[in-house]
Every structure is written in C-alpha cells, then in structure tokens.
CSV table of C-alpha atoms in Angstrom, one decimal:
chain,number,residue,atom,x,y,z
A,1,MET,CA,8.8,-25.0,49.9
A,2,ASP,CA,6.4,-27.4,47.9
A,3,GLY,CA,6.1,-31.2,48.3
A,4,ASN,CA,8.5,-31.8,45.4
A,5,ALA,CA,11.1,-29.5,46.8
A,6,ALA,CA,10.8,-31.3,50.1
A,7,ALA,CA,11.2,-34.7,48.5
A,8,ALA,CA,14.5,-33.5,46.9
A,9,GLU,CA,15.6,-31.9,50.1
A,10,ALA,CA,15.0,-35.2,52.1
A,11,MET,CA,17.0,-37.2,49.5
A,12,ARG,CA,20.0,-34.9,49.6
A,13,LEU,CA,19.8,-35.0,53.5
A,14,ALA,CA,19.9,-38.8,53.1
A,15,ARG,CA,23.0,-38.5,51.1
A,16,VAL,CA,21.9,-40.6,48.1
A,17,GLN,CA,24.6,-41.5,45.9
A,18,VAL,CA,23.1,-42.6,42.6
A,19,ILE,CA,20.0,-40.8,41.1
A,20,SER,CA,18.0,-42.5,38.1
A,21,ALA,CA,15.0,-40.4,37.3
A,22,TYR,CA,12.9,-39.9,34.4
A,23,PRO,CA,10.8,-36.8,34.3
A,24,ILE,CA,7.0,-36.8,34.4
A,25,THR,CA,4.4,-34.4,35.5
A,26,PRO,CA,3.8,-33.7,38.2
A,27,GLN,CA,7.1,-35.3,39.5
A,28,SER,CA,9.4,-33.5,37.1
A,29,PRO,CA,10.7,-30.8,39.7
A,30,ILE,CA,12.1,-33.6,41.9
A,31,ALA,CA,14.3,-34.9,38.9
A,32,GLU,CA,15.3,-31.3,38.0
A,33,LYS,CA,16.0,-30.2,41.6
A,34,LEU,CA,18.3,-33.2,42.1
A,35,ALA,CA,20.1,-32.5,39.1
A,36,ASP,CA,20.8,-29.0,40.4
A,37,PHE,CA,22.0,-30.3,43.6
A,38,VAL,CA,24.6,-32.4,41.6
A,39,ALA,CA,25.5,-29.8,39.3
A,40,GLU,CA,26.1,-27.2,42.1
A,41,GLY,CA,27.9,-29.9,44.0
A,42,SER,CA,25.8,-29.7,47.0
A,43,LEU,CA,24.9,-33.4,46.6
A,44,LYS,CA,27.7,-35.9,45.6
A,45,ALA,CA,26.0,-38.3,43.5
A,46,LYS,CA,26.0,-39.9,40.1
A,47,TYR,CA,22.9,-38.6,38.1
A,48,VAL,CA,22.0,-41.4,35.4
A,49,ARG,CA,20.1,-40.0,32.6
A,50,VAL,CA,17.6,-43.0,31.5
A,51,GLU,CA,15.2,-43.3,28.9
A,52,SER,CA,12.4,-44.7,30.7
A,53,GLU,CA,11.0,-45.2,34.2
A,54,HIS,CA,11.4,-49.1,33.8
A,55,THR,CA,15.2,-48.1,33.4
A,56,ALA,CA,15.1,-45.8,36.2
A,57,MET,CA,14.2,-48.5,38.6
A,58,SER,CA,16.5,-51.1,37.0
A,59,VAL,CA,19.4,-48.5,37.4
A,60,ALA,CA,18.3,-48.0,41.0
A,61,ILE,CA,18.1,-51.7,41.6
A,62,GLY,CA,21.7,-52.2,40.2
A,63,ALA,CA,23.2,-49.2,42.1
A,64,GLN,CA,21.7,-50.2,45.6
A,65,LEU,CA,23.2,-53.6,45.0
A,66,THR,CA,26.6,-52.1,44.7
A,67,GLY,CA,26.1,-50.8,48.3
A,68,VAL,CA,24.9,-47.2,47.7
A,69,ARG,CA,21.6,-45.4,48.6
A,70,ALA,CA,19.8,-45.2,45.1
A,71,CYS,CA,17.2,-42.5,44.4
A,72,THR,CA,14.4,-42.2,42.0
A,73,ALA,CA,10.9,-40.6,41.9
A,74,THR,CA,7.9,-41.0,39.6
A,75,SER,CA,4.3,-40.4,38.9
A,76,SER,CA,1.2,-42.2,37.3
A,77,VAL,CA,2.1,-44.1,34.1
A,78,GLY,CA,5.7,-43.9,35.0
A,79,LEU,CA,5.0,-45.8,38.1
A,80,ALA,CA,2.9,-48.3,35.8
A,81,LEU,CA,5.8,-48.7,33.5
A,82,MET,CA,8.1,-49.6,36.6
A,83,HIS,CA,5.6,-52.4,37.6
A,84,GLU,CA,7.7,-55.2,36.6
A,85,VAL,CA,10.9,-54.1,38.1
A,86,LEU,CA,9.1,-52.8,41.3
A,87,GLY,CA,8.7,-56.5,42.1
A,88,VAL,CA,12.5,-57.1,41.4
A,89,ALA,CA,13.4,-54.4,43.9
A,90,SER,CA,11.1,-56.0,46.7
A,91,GLY,CA,11.7,-59.4,46.0
A,92,CYS,CA,15.3,-58.9,46.1
A,93,ARG,CA,14.5,-57.2,49.5
A,94,LEU,CA,16.5,-54.0,48.3
A,95,PRO,CA,15.5,-51.0,50.5
A,96,ILE,CA,15.1,-48.3,47.7
A,97,VAL,CA,13.1,-45.3,48.8
A,98,MET,CA,11.1,-43.6,46.1
A,99,ALA,CA,8.9,-40.4,46.1
A,100,VAL,CA,5.6,-41.0,44.2
A,101,VAL,CA,3.7,-38.1,43.1
A,102,ASN,CA,0.1,-39.4,42.9
A,103,ARG,CA,-1.5,-38.8,39.5
A,104,SER,CA,-4.3,-40.7,37.9
A,105,LEU,CA,-3.7,-43.4,35.2
A,106,ALA,CA,-4.7,-43.2,31.6
A,107,SER,CA,-7.0,-43.3,30.0
A,108,PRO,CA,-8.7,-40.8,30.1
A,109,TRP,CA,-5.4,-38.9,29.9
A,110,SER,CA,-5.0,-36.8,32.8
A,111,LEU,CA,-2.1,-34.9,34.5
A,112,TRP,CA,-4.0,-34.5,37.9
A,113,CYS,CA,-4.1,-36.2,41.2
A,114,ASP,CA,-5.8,-39.5,42.3
A,115,HIS,CA,-4.5,-42.5,43.9
A,116,GLN,CA,-4.9,-45.1,41.3
A,117,ASP,CA,-1.2,-45.3,40.4
A,118,SER,CA,0.0,-46.2,43.8
A,119,MET,CA,-3.2,-48.2,44.7
A,120,ALA,CA,-2.5,-50.4,41.7
A,121,GLU,CA,1.1,-51.1,43.3
A,122,ARG,CA,-0.4,-52.0,46.6
A,123,ASP,CA,0.6,-55.6,46.4
A,124,SER,CA,4.0,-54.9,44.8
A,125,GLY,CA,5.8,-55.7,48.3
A,126,TRP,CA,6.8,-52.1,48.9
A,127,LEU,CA,6.1,-50.1,52.1
A,128,GLN,CA,3.7,-47.2,51.4
A,129,PHE,CA,3.5,-44.0,53.2
A,130,TYR,CA,0.9,-41.1,52.4
A,131,ALA,CA,1.8,-37.6,53.1
A,132,GLU,CA,-0.8,-34.8,53.9
A,133,ASP,CA,1.7,-31.9,53.3
A,134,PRO,CA,5.3,-31.0,52.3
A,135,GLN,CA,6.6,-31.3,55.9
A,136,GLU,CA,5.2,-35.0,56.1
A,137,VAL,CA,7.0,-35.8,52.6
A,138,LEU,CA,10.3,-34.8,54.0
A,139,ASP,CA,9.8,-36.4,57.3
A,140,TYR,CA,8.2,-39.7,55.9
A,141,LEU,CA,11.0,-40.0,53.5
A,142,LEU,CA,13.6,-39.9,56.2
A,143,ILE,CA,11.5,-42.3,58.2
A,144,ALA,CA,11.3,-44.5,55.2
A,145,TYR,CA,15.1,-44.9,54.7
A,146,ARG,CA,15.6,-46.0,58.3
A,147,VAL,CA,12.7,-48.5,58.2
A,148,ALA,CA,13.4,-49.8,54.8
A,149,GLU,CA,17.1,-50.5,55.7
A,150,ASP,CA,16.5,-52.0,59.0
A,151,PRO,CA,17.8,-55.6,58.8
A,152,ARG,CA,14.5,-57.0,60.1
A,153,VAL,CA,12.4,-55.3,57.3
A,154,LEU,CA,14.8,-54.8,54.0
A,155,LEU,CA,11.8,-53.6,51.9
A,156,PRO,CA,11.5,-50.8,49.5
A,157,ALA,CA,9.3,-47.9,50.4
A,158,MET,CA,7.1,-45.3,48.6
A,159,VAL,CA,6.3,-42.1,50.0
A,160,CYS,CA,3.2,-40.8,48.2
A,161,MET,CA,2.2,-37.2,47.9
A,162,ASP,CA,-0.8,-35.9,46.0
A,163,GLY,CA,0.0,-34.5,42.6
A,164,PHE,CA,-0.2,-30.6,42.7
A,165,PHE,CA,-2.1,-30.5,45.9
A,166,VAL,CA,1.0,-31.4,47.8
A,167,SER,CA,3.7,-31.5,45.1
A,168,HIS,CA,3.2,-27.9,43.8
A,169,THR,CA,1.7,-26.1,46.9
A,170,PRO,CA,4.4,-24.4,48.9
A,171,ALA,CA,4.0,-24.6,52.8
A,172,VAL,CA,6.5,-23.9,55.6
A,173,VAL,CA,8.8,-26.8,55.9
A,174,LEU,CA,11.3,-27.1,58.9
A,175,VAL,CA,14.5,-28.7,57.2
A,176,PRO,CA,16.7,-30.4,59.8
A,177,GLU,CA,20.4,-29.9,60.1
A,178,GLN,CA,22.5,-32.4,58.2
A,179,GLU,CA,24.3,-33.6,61.3
A,180,THR,CA,21.2,-34.4,63.1
A,181,VAL,CA,20.0,-36.4,60.0
A,182,ASP,CA,23.3,-38.1,59.7
A,183,SER,CA,23.0,-39.3,63.5
A,184,PHE,CA,19.4,-40.6,62.5
A,185,LEU,CA,20.4,-42.1,59.2
A,186,PRO,CA,23.8,-43.7,59.1
A,187,PRO,CA,25.5,-44.5,55.7
A,188,TYR,CA,23.9,-47.3,53.7
A,189,ASN,CA,25.2,-50.9,54.8
A,190,PRO,CA,24.0,-53.6,52.4
A,191,ALA,CA,22.8,-56.1,54.9
A,192,ASN,CA,21.5,-58.8,52.5
A,193,LEU,CA,22.2,-59.0,48.8
A,194,TYR,CA,25.0,-57.1,47.2
A,195,LEU,CA,27.3,-57.1,44.1
A,196,ASP,CA,30.8,-57.5,45.0
A,197,PRO,CA,33.4,-59.3,42.6
A,198,ASP,CA,35.4,-60.4,45.7
A,199,ASP,CA,32.4,-62.1,47.0
A,200,PRO,CA,30.2,-63.1,44.2
A,201,MET,CA,26.5,-63.6,44.3
A,202,PHE,CA,24.0,-64.6,41.5
A,203,VAL,CA,21.2,-62.2,42.4
A,204,ASN,CA,17.6,-62.8,41.1
A,205,ASP,CA,18.2,-66.3,39.7
A,206,LEU,CA,15.4,-68.6,38.5
A,207,THR,CA,13.7,-70.0,41.6
A,208,PRO,CA,11.9,-73.3,41.4
A,209,PRO,CA,8.5,-74.0,43.1
A,210,SER,CA,10.4,-75.8,45.9
A,211,ASP,CA,11.7,-72.3,47.2
A,212,TYR,CA,9.1,-69.6,45.8
A,213,THR,CA,6.6,-70.0,48.4
A,214,GLU,CA,9.3,-69.7,51.2
A,215,MET,CA,10.7,-66.6,49.7
A,216,ARG,CA,7.2,-65.1,49.5
A,217,TYR,CA,6.7,-66.0,53.1
A,218,GLN,CA,10.1,-64.3,54.1
A,219,HIS,CA,8.5,-61.2,52.3
A,220,LYS,CA,5.3,-61.4,54.3
A,221,VAL,CA,7.2,-61.7,57.6
A,222,ALA,CA,9.1,-58.6,56.7
A,223,PHE,CA,5.9,-56.6,56.6
A,224,GLU,CA,5.0,-58.0,60.0
A,225,GLU,CA,8.4,-57.1,61.3
A,226,ALA,CA,7.8,-53.7,59.8
A,227,PHE,CA,5.1,-52.7,62.3
A,228,LYS,CA,7.5,-53.0,65.3
A,229,VAL,CA,10.4,-51.3,63.2
A,230,ILE,CA,8.2,-48.2,62.1
A,231,THR,CA,7.1,-47.6,65.8
A,232,GLU,CA,10.6,-47.6,67.0
A,233,VAL,CA,11.7,-45.4,64.1
A,234,GLN,CA,8.8,-43.0,64.7
A,235,GLU,CA,9.9,-42.8,68.2
A,236,GLU,CA,13.5,-42.0,67.6
A,237,PHE,CA,12.3,-39.5,64.9
A,238,PHE,CA,10.2,-37.7,67.6
A,239,ARG,CA,13.2,-37.7,69.9
A,240,LEU,CA,15.6,-36.0,67.6
A,241,PHE,CA,13.2,-33.8,65.4
A,242,ARG,CA,10.3,-33.3,67.8
A,243,ARG,CA,7.5,-34.2,65.4
A,244,ARG,CA,5.4,-37.3,66.2
A,245,TYR,CA,4.0,-39.7,63.6
A,246,SER,CA,2.1,-42.8,64.0
A,247,PHE,CA,0.3,-45.4,61.5
A,248,ILE,CA,-2.7,-43.4,61.7
A,249,GLU,CA,-3.7,-39.8,62.9
A,250,THR,CA,-6.9,-39.6,64.6
A,251,TYR,CA,-8.5,-36.0,64.8
A,252,LYS,CA,-11.4,-35.7,67.3
A,253,CYS,CA,-12.3,-39.2,67.0
A,254,ASP,CA,-12.6,-40.0,71.0
A,255,ASP,CA,-16.4,-38.9,71.2
A,256,ALA,CA,-17.3,-39.1,67.6
A,257,ASP,CA,-20.5,-40.6,66.3
A,258,VAL,CA,-19.3,-40.5,62.7
A,259,VAL,CA,-15.6,-40.5,61.3
A,260,LEU,CA,-14.2,-40.2,57.8
A,261,VAL,CA,-11.3,-42.3,57.0
A,262,THR,CA,-8.9,-40.4,54.7
A,263,LEU,CA,-5.5,-40.6,52.7
A,264,GLY,CA,-3.2,-37.8,51.7
A,265,SER,CA,-4.1,-34.1,51.2
A,266,MET,CA,-7.9,-34.5,51.7
A,267,SER,CA,-7.2,-35.0,55.4
A,268,GLY,CA,-6.5,-31.2,56.0
A,269,THR,CA,-9.8,-30.4,54.3
A,270,ALA,CA,-11.6,-33.1,56.3
A,271,LYS,CA,-10.1,-31.7,59.6
A,272,TYR,CA,-11.5,-28.2,58.5
A,273,VAL,CA,-14.9,-29.6,57.8
A,274,VAL,CA,-14.9,-31.4,61.3
A,275,ASN,CA,-14.3,-28.1,63.0
A,276,GLU,CA,-17.2,-26.6,61.0
A,277,LEU,CA,-19.6,-29.5,61.8
A,278,ARG,CA,-18.5,-29.6,65.5
A,279,ALA,CA,-19.4,-25.9,65.8
A,280,LYS,CA,-22.9,-27.0,64.7
A,281,GLY,CA,-23.1,-29.8,67.1
A,282,TYR,CA,-22.3,-32.7,65.3
A,283,LYS,CA,-19.9,-35.2,66.8
A,284,VAL,CA,-17.6,-36.0,63.8
A,285,GLY,CA,-13.9,-36.9,63.4
A,286,VAL,CA,-11.2,-37.9,60.9
A,287,LEU,CA,-8.9,-40.9,60.8
A,288,LYS,CA,-6.0,-40.3,58.4
A,289,ILE,CA,-4.0,-43.5,57.3
A,290,VAL,CA,-0.4,-42.6,57.1
A,291,VAL,CA,1.1,-46.1,56.5
A,292,PHE,CA,-0.9,-48.1,54.0
A,293,ARG,CA,1.7,-50.8,53.5
A,294,PRO,CA,1.8,-52.7,55.9
A,295,PHE,CA,-2.0,-52.0,56.5
A,296,PRO,CA,-2.4,-50.8,60.1
A,297,ALA,CA,-5.6,-53.0,60.7
A,298,ASP,CA,-5.1,-53.2,64.5
A,299,GLN,CA,-4.5,-49.5,65.0
A,300,ILE,CA,-7.7,-48.5,62.8
A,301,ARG,CA,-9.8,-51.3,64.7
A,302,ASN,CA,-8.6,-49.8,68.2
A,303,ALA,CA,-9.2,-46.2,67.1
A,304,LEU,CA,-12.8,-46.7,65.5
A,305,LYS,CA,-14.2,-49.5,67.8
A,306,HIS,CA,-16.6,-47.2,69.7
A,307,VAL,CA,-17.7,-45.4,66.4
A,308,PRO,CA,-21.1,-46.5,65.0
A,309,VAL,CA,-20.8,-45.0,61.6
A,310,ILE,CA,-17.5,-44.9,59.5
A,311,GLY,CA,-16.9,-43.5,56.2
A,312,VAL,CA,-14.1,-44.3,53.8
A,313,MET,CA,-13.0,-41.7,51.0
A,314,ASP,CA,-11.2,-43.4,48.3
A,315,ARG,CA,-9.3,-41.3,45.6
A,316,SER,CA,-9.4,-44.2,43.2
A,317,ALA,CA,-12.3,-46.1,41.5
A,318,GLY,CA,-11.6,-49.5,42.4
A,319,LEU,CA,-13.2,-50.5,38.9
A,320,GLY,CA,-14.9,-53.9,39.1
A,321,ALA,CA,-14.7,-54.3,42.7
A,322,GLU,CA,-17.4,-53.6,45.2
A,323,GLY,CA,-15.8,-50.3,46.0
A,324,GLY,CA,-12.6,-48.4,46.4
A,325,PRO,CA,-9.5,-50.2,47.8
A,326,VAL,CA,-9.1,-48.3,51.0
A,327,TRP,CA,-12.8,-48.9,51.9
A,328,ILE,CA,-12.5,-52.5,51.2
A,329,GLU,CA,-9.5,-52.9,53.7
A,330,VAL,CA,-11.0,-50.7,56.3
A,331,SER,CA,-14.2,-52.7,56.1
A,332,ARG,CA,-12.1,-55.8,56.6
A,333,ALA,CA,-10.1,-54.4,59.4
A,334,LEU,CA,-13.4,-53.6,61.3
A,335,SER,CA,-15.3,-56.8,60.7
A,336,GLY,CA,-15.9,-58.8,63.6
A,337,LEU,CA,-16.4,-55.9,66.0
A,338,GLU,CA,-19.2,-56.2,68.3
A,339,PRO,CA,-21.5,-54.2,67.6
A,340,MET,CA,-20.4,-54.1,64.0
A,341,PRO,CA,-20.2,-50.4,62.8
A,342,LYS,CA,-21.5,-49.5,59.5
A,343,VAL,CA,-18.6,-48.7,57.1
A,344,ALA,CA,-19.8,-46.6,54.0
A,345,GLY,CA,-17.4,-46.2,51.2
A,346,PHE,CA,-17.1,-43.0,49.0
A,347,VAL,CA,-15.3,-42.6,45.8
A,348,GLY,CA,-14.1,-38.9,44.9
A,349,GLY,CA,-11.5,-36.6,43.8
A,350,LEU,CA,-10.5,-38.4,40.6
A,351,GLY,CA,-8.3,-37.0,37.8
A,352,GLY,CA,-7.7,-33.9,39.8
A,353,ARG,CA,-11.2,-33.0,41.0
A,354,ASP,CA,-10.8,-31.0,44.2
A,355,LEU,CA,-12.2,-32.7,47.4
A,356,ALA,CA,-13.3,-29.3,48.5
A,357,PRO,CA,-14.9,-28.6,51.6
A,358,HIS,CA,-18.4,-29.0,50.4
A,359,VAL,CA,-17.6,-32.4,49.0
A,360,ILE,CA,-16.3,-33.6,52.3
A,361,GLU,CA,-19.3,-32.1,54.0
A,362,LYS,CA,-21.5,-33.9,51.6
A,363,ALA,CA,-20.0,-37.2,52.6
A,364,PHE,CA,-20.3,-36.3,56.4
A,365,ARG,CA,-23.9,-35.4,56.0
A,366,ASN,CA,-24.5,-38.8,54.3
A,367,LEU,CA,-22.9,-40.5,57.2
A,368,ILE,CA,-24.9,-38.6,59.8
A,369,ASP,CA,-28.0,-39.4,57.9
A,370,ILE,CA,-27.1,-43.0,58.3
A,371,LYS,CA,-26.4,-42.5,61.8
A,372,GLU,CA,-29.6,-40.9,62.5
A,373,GLY,CA,-31.5,-43.7,60.6
A,374,LYS,CA,-32.7,-41.3,57.8
A,375,ILE,CA,-31.2,-43.3,55.0
A,376,GLU,CA,-30.1,-46.7,54.6
A,377,MET,CA,-26.3,-47.4,53.8
A,378,ARG,CA,-26.0,-48.4,50.4
A,379,GLN,CA,-23.7,-51.4,49.4
A,380,GLY,CA,-20.5,-50.6,47.7
A,381,SER,CA,-18.8,-47.1,47.3
A,382,LYS,CA,-21.0,-44.2,46.7
A,383,TRP,CA,-19.7,-41.7,44.1
A,384,ILE,CA,-19.9,-38.6,46.0
A,385,ASP,CA,-18.8,-36.0,43.4
A,386,VAL,CA,-19.9,-37.5,40.1
A,387,ARG,CA,-22.1,-35.2,37.9
A,388,GLU,CA,-25.6,-36.2,37.1
A,389,ASP,CA,-25.1,-36.1,33.3
A,390,ALA,CA,-22.2,-38.5,33.6
A,391,MET,CA,-23.7,-40.9,30.9
A,392,LYS,CA,-24.5,-38.0,28.6
A,393,ILE,CA,-21.4,-35.8,28.4
A,394,ARG,CA,-20.2,-36.6,24.7
A,395,GLU,CA,-23.4,-36.3,22.7
A,396,VAL,CA,-23.1,-36.8,18.9
A,397,LYS,CA,-25.9,-36.5,16.3
A,398,VAL,CA,-26.3,-39.4,14.0
A,399,ASN,CA,-28.2,-39.7,10.6
A,400,VAL,CA,-30.1,-42.7,10.1
B,1,MET,CA,-35.6,-32.0,4.0
B,2,ARG,CA,-35.5,-35.7,4.8
B,3,PRO,CA,-37.2,-36.7,8.0
B,4,SER,CA,-33.7,-37.8,9.6
B,5,GLU,CA,-32.4,-34.3,9.3
B,6,SER,CA,-35.2,-32.8,10.9
B,7,PHE,CA,-35.3,-35.2,13.8
B,8,PRO,CA,-31.4,-36.2,14.1
B,9,LYS,CA,-31.0,-39.2,16.4
B,10,VAL,CA,-28.7,-38.6,19.4
B,11,LYS,CA,-26.4,-41.0,20.9
B,12,TYR,CA,-23.6,-40.8,23.5
B,13,LEU,CA,-20.0,-41.7,23.1
B,14,TYR,CA,-18.1,-43.0,26.4
B,15,GLY,CA,-14.6,-42.3,27.2
B,16,PRO,CA,-12.1,-39.6,26.3
B,17,VAL,CA,-13.0,-38.2,22.8
B,18,ALA,CA,-13.8,-34.9,21.5
B,19,THR,CA,-16.2,-34.2,18.5
B,20,ILE,CA,-16.0,-30.5,18.8
B,21,PHE,CA,-12.5,-29.3,18.1
B,22,ALA,CA,-12.4,-26.1,20.0
B,23,SER,CA,-8.8,-26.2,20.9
B,24,THR,CA,-7.4,-27.0,17.5
B,25,LYS,CA,-7.4,-23.2,16.6
B,26,THR,CA,-3.7,-23.0,17.9
B,27,GLY,CA,-3.7,-19.2,17.4
B,28,SER,CA,-5.3,-18.9,20.8
B,29,TRP,CA,-1.9,-20.1,22.4
B,30,ARG,CA,-0.1,-17.1,20.9
B,31,ILE,CA,1.7,-14.7,23.5
B,32,LEU,CA,3.8,-13.0,20.8
B,33,ARG,CA,2.6,-11.9,17.4
B,34,PRO,CA,4.9,-11.7,14.3
B,35,VAL,CA,4.6,-8.6,12.6
B,36,ILE,CA,6.2,-8.0,9.2
B,37,GLN,CA,7.5,-4.8,7.7
B,38,GLN,CA,6.2,-5.3,4.3
B,39,GLU,CA,8.3,-2.5,2.6
B,40,LYS,CA,11.6,-4.0,3.8
B,41,CYS,CA,10.6,-7.6,3.0
B,42,THR,CA,12.0,-8.9,-0.2
B,43,ARG,CA,9.6,-12.0,-0.5
B,44,CYS,CA,12.3,-14.5,-0.3
B,45,GLY,CA,10.1,-16.9,1.4
B,46,THR,CA,12.7,-18.1,4.1
B,47,CYS,CA,10.1,-17.5,7.0
B,48,ALA,CA,7.4,-19.5,5.0
B,49,LYS,CA,9.9,-22.5,4.5
B,50,HIS,CA,10.8,-22.6,8.2
B,51,CYS,CA,7.3,-22.1,9.7
B,52,PRO,CA,6.5,-25.2,11.6
B,53,LEU,CA,2.7,-24.9,11.1
B,54,ASP,CA,2.9,-23.7,7.6
B,55,VAL,CA,0.8,-20.7,8.0
B,56,ILE,CA,2.7,-18.0,6.1
B,57,GLU,CA,1.9,-17.2,2.6
B,58,VAL,CA,4.6,-15.5,0.3
B,59,ASP,CA,4.4,-15.2,-3.3
B,60,ARG,CA,8.1,-15.3,-3.8
B,61,GLY,CA,9.8,-12.3,-5.6
B,62,ASN,CA,6.3,-10.4,-6.0
B,63,LYS,CA,6.8,-7.3,-4.1
B,64,GLU,CA,3.1,-6.3,-5.0
B,65,LYS,CA,1.4,-8.9,-2.9
B,66,GLU,CA,1.7,-8.9,0.9
B,67,VAL,CA,2.9,-11.6,2.9
B,68,VAL,CA,0.1,-13.1,4.9
B,69,ILE,CA,0.3,-15.1,8.1
B,70,ASP,CA,-2.9,-17.2,9.2
B,71,PHE,CA,-3.3,-15.9,12.8
B,72,GLU,CA,-6.0,-18.4,13.5
B,73,TYR,CA,-3.2,-20.9,13.7
B,74,CYS,CA,0.1,-19.2,14.2
B,75,LYS,CA,1.4,-20.0,17.8
B,76,GLY,CA,3.7,-17.1,17.9
B,77,CYS,CA,6.9,-19.3,18.2
B,78,GLY,CA,9.1,-16.7,16.6
B,79,ILE,CA,11.0,-18.9,14.2
B,80,CYS,CA,10.1,-16.7,11.3
B,81,ALA,CA,11.5,-13.8,13.2
B,82,ASN,CA,14.7,-15.6,13.9
B,83,VAL,CA,15.3,-16.8,10.3
B,84,CYS,CA,14.5,-13.7,8.3
B,85,PRO,CA,17.6,-12.6,6.6
B,86,ARG,CA,16.3,-9.1,6.3
B,87,LYS,CA,15.5,-8.8,10.0
B,88,CYS,CA,12.0,-7.6,9.1
B,89,ILE,CA,9.8,-9.7,11.5
B,90,GLU,CA,9.3,-8.3,14.9
B,91,MET,CA,7.6,-10.2,17.8
B,92,VAL,CA,5.3,-8.0,19.5
B,93,PRO,CA,3.4,-8.9,22.8
B,94,GLU,CA,-0.3,-9.7,21.8
B,95,ARG,CA,-1.9,-7.2,24.0
B,96,GLY,CA,0.2,-4.4,22.4
B,97,VAL,CA,-1.2,-5.2,18.9
B,98,LYS,CA,-4.4,-3.3,17.8
C-alpha cells in the first residue's frame, strides 16, 4: 500500500471515532479511504463533511474535547488554512493526531512535494514526525497517538510524509493485528480538558498577561517531557511490533568524514548514494531526522560529534533567512563542539523536483571537496538543483 | 520598420506567469471525440445550447449546412451526445478517428 493508505489503515487501527477531513491533493485518498471504511462499517466513526480545513481542525478540537479520538489529515495550503486553530489544539493540550502530506505552498501554485507547509508550522506547538516510507507512516502514527495522549505530554502530533514520493508510491507494509494495536493503544481517556455537562469547564477562555507566560511554559515543559515519553513508547513499540525507531536514524555515520542530514523520503535515496560512494572509497554517511519536534539536538550532537564536515538538505527555501530551517537548527545543535564541525546547508527538491541520486551525489561531492580543502564552505544554504537560467525563465519582448 | 521593432528590448518577469498560452487549446485534453451523423441530425441546436465550451456551430433548421465542432477546443466531455434528442452523436475514442 502507499503512504496515504497506510495512514488511513493506522487511523482505523487507532479506532478513531470522529473524522473531519477536507480533501486536498495529495492528501485526498486518506479522506476517501476513511469514508470507505465508515461506509463499509469496518470503522465505527462519525464522518463529518466540512467546508474547509479551518473547520476540519475546529471540528476535531470539539470532538476530541468530548472524549473521543478525533482524526483529520491535510496538505499544503490546507495546513496553512488550519494555522490559527492548530494553535488552539496545541494550546488546549488536545492530543489530536494528524497526517500531513507534504506539498509546497503557493505561490507558485504546485501540487507537488516540499516541506514548506509543515516547516511553517514548526512553532505551532505540535509534535512532528517525518516518515521515509509507508511503513513508517503507519508506525509513526501509532507511536504518535501514544506519545500525544500521554498525560506527561498532551500535545497534538503531525506525522508528515512527502507528497507523491511517499503518499502515492506503493510499498510493502506490515499491518499489525487489531488486538496487538489495542494492547498498545488503549481507548482515549481525556486526561486534561474535556466537555461534560455534568462537570462543566470553560475551555479556551481569555487569558490575561498574568497567566499567559505560565501556560506557554507548561507547553514548553511538555516538549521536554516528550523526549522521555517518545523513547519509552518507541521501546514498547519495538517489543510488540519488532520495528525499532529513534529520534534520528544514522546510516554508516560511525567512521564517516562527511555526513548528510536528511528528512523524509530523500533519506532512502541518500542511503543509496552512500553505498555508491563508499564503493568508491569515500567515507560518507546519512543522518535522518525522524522527530523534528521536539528537536533532538542532543541526539544529533552525539551522533555527529566526531564528523568534520556535515551537510543539511532542506526541502524548503527558508526565505529571508540565512538558509533552510533544518540547517539552522542542526547548526545550532552542533555549535560549541570542539573542534567545531563545518555545517554546510543545501536547499533542493522544491515544488516536486526530484532529489534524485545525482543531486544527492552533487551535495556529497560538495561536502567531500570542503573536507579535502578544495573549496571554501559558503555561508548560508547552497541551492543544489537550481537551473542556471533561473532569473531568465520568463522572457518577454517590450517595444519602447 | 521602426528601430524598436528590429531590435525589440527583452525583459524578464518573475514568479508564476505565462505569456505563451500553450495549454489553452483544450482540444488536446480530448480522449473521446463526438462524431455527428449529419444525415440523421435535424439541426435542432440542442447540442450547441448545452455545450459548456460553446464550440458547436449549428444553423438551426438548415439541413444544407453541416454542424461544425471546433476540435481545437472541444474537450470531448460528451454532453452533446447525452442531450442529443435524435441520438445521432457518437463518442469515438480519439485514436480510432482517422
């Protein structure tokens, strides 16, 4: 099954009870599959047809407050339209789990993959997981429910997959038995805020400056707690399902001179390129970031402290910043190391452009050249796959 | 010829914009082509009235003049074939049309 099908399957296994989704390419198959499950009776849930993503998230918030597992999924401008209510979900500490199928933001209008949609929400107070393939989509969703709903965390979670590269590309997915999932994921128990006429609460009321900072601080502490909880849940997931996950995945980093940091589907291509370059004698490796929120700075620092040259591939432009957002955060995580590694940023794979092996290899060659002292590391992210005629692609003739 | 025409100035636009309208000829989308049996057709004009692209030309009541479809723009949606009261429009796969 493809990534979208894996997401719908995970949500069925999690026994979600209210679904409010608005279709958007490339997320639509999730919304459709969940509707099929409800229609055929294999998922006992209420499917609410909403008129926008803002409403989809608002309905999910209301539903989750009544004490059920609410369910939605979106992409791109749909996620952007949710922006306001994403903060309501996280600020009210509602553990809603959402699949995000990464697609670039307008304009230019594009249906295709990059990470700007979810990167734009990196400070919305949601947990963020990035899946490399459909199996990880299913597994991270199940893990996300457990982490999000843990009373020490109580944060909503996005499980992100690359549009089309993961969402529409079929792969073998091991779907666990319902009973095993039930033992991993008990029915939702609202541990914090809820709506109950017999025990009334006024949720999301106006908060004066005397309390706002403290509630934000509680939110920050939840992310710190999430480190411990995610580790515990990944351990239990391994015990039950025999697939081991961590905050990061390192591939041939132990003796590496040069490592590329990746996110999502590009990681598989990068591992392939590592094998090709290793066959030619280059000591290269890949570090895939699985959990982006909370940002695993310690884990990244520990894994890369011996590596002299590190590259970070951003699949979003980081407009107006010195470079892409992942590069900025990885650079920060590694600062203060003695000796300080060189951390080069790359921007590539925007708007559906394939991060093909030759593009990843170009990034590695750049890093190897920096390592061998052949070139200086440039400040800011290098656009690795931009065409040379970028400033001249729309030529018009003007009569004076 | 004025000098500006022989040496047109060039400038570059930034962002998503098209100045060559290559994809506006919607006929390239067509998978099925409406084929009209001109002898059976009464020139009632129902197809032209329903055509969402307004690309069917009918001289109403004039059997002498054939019904003409502008295939540069006809998408092959098949509405004409559905609404035809005489059932004299057939949707034929494009590759089968000579």
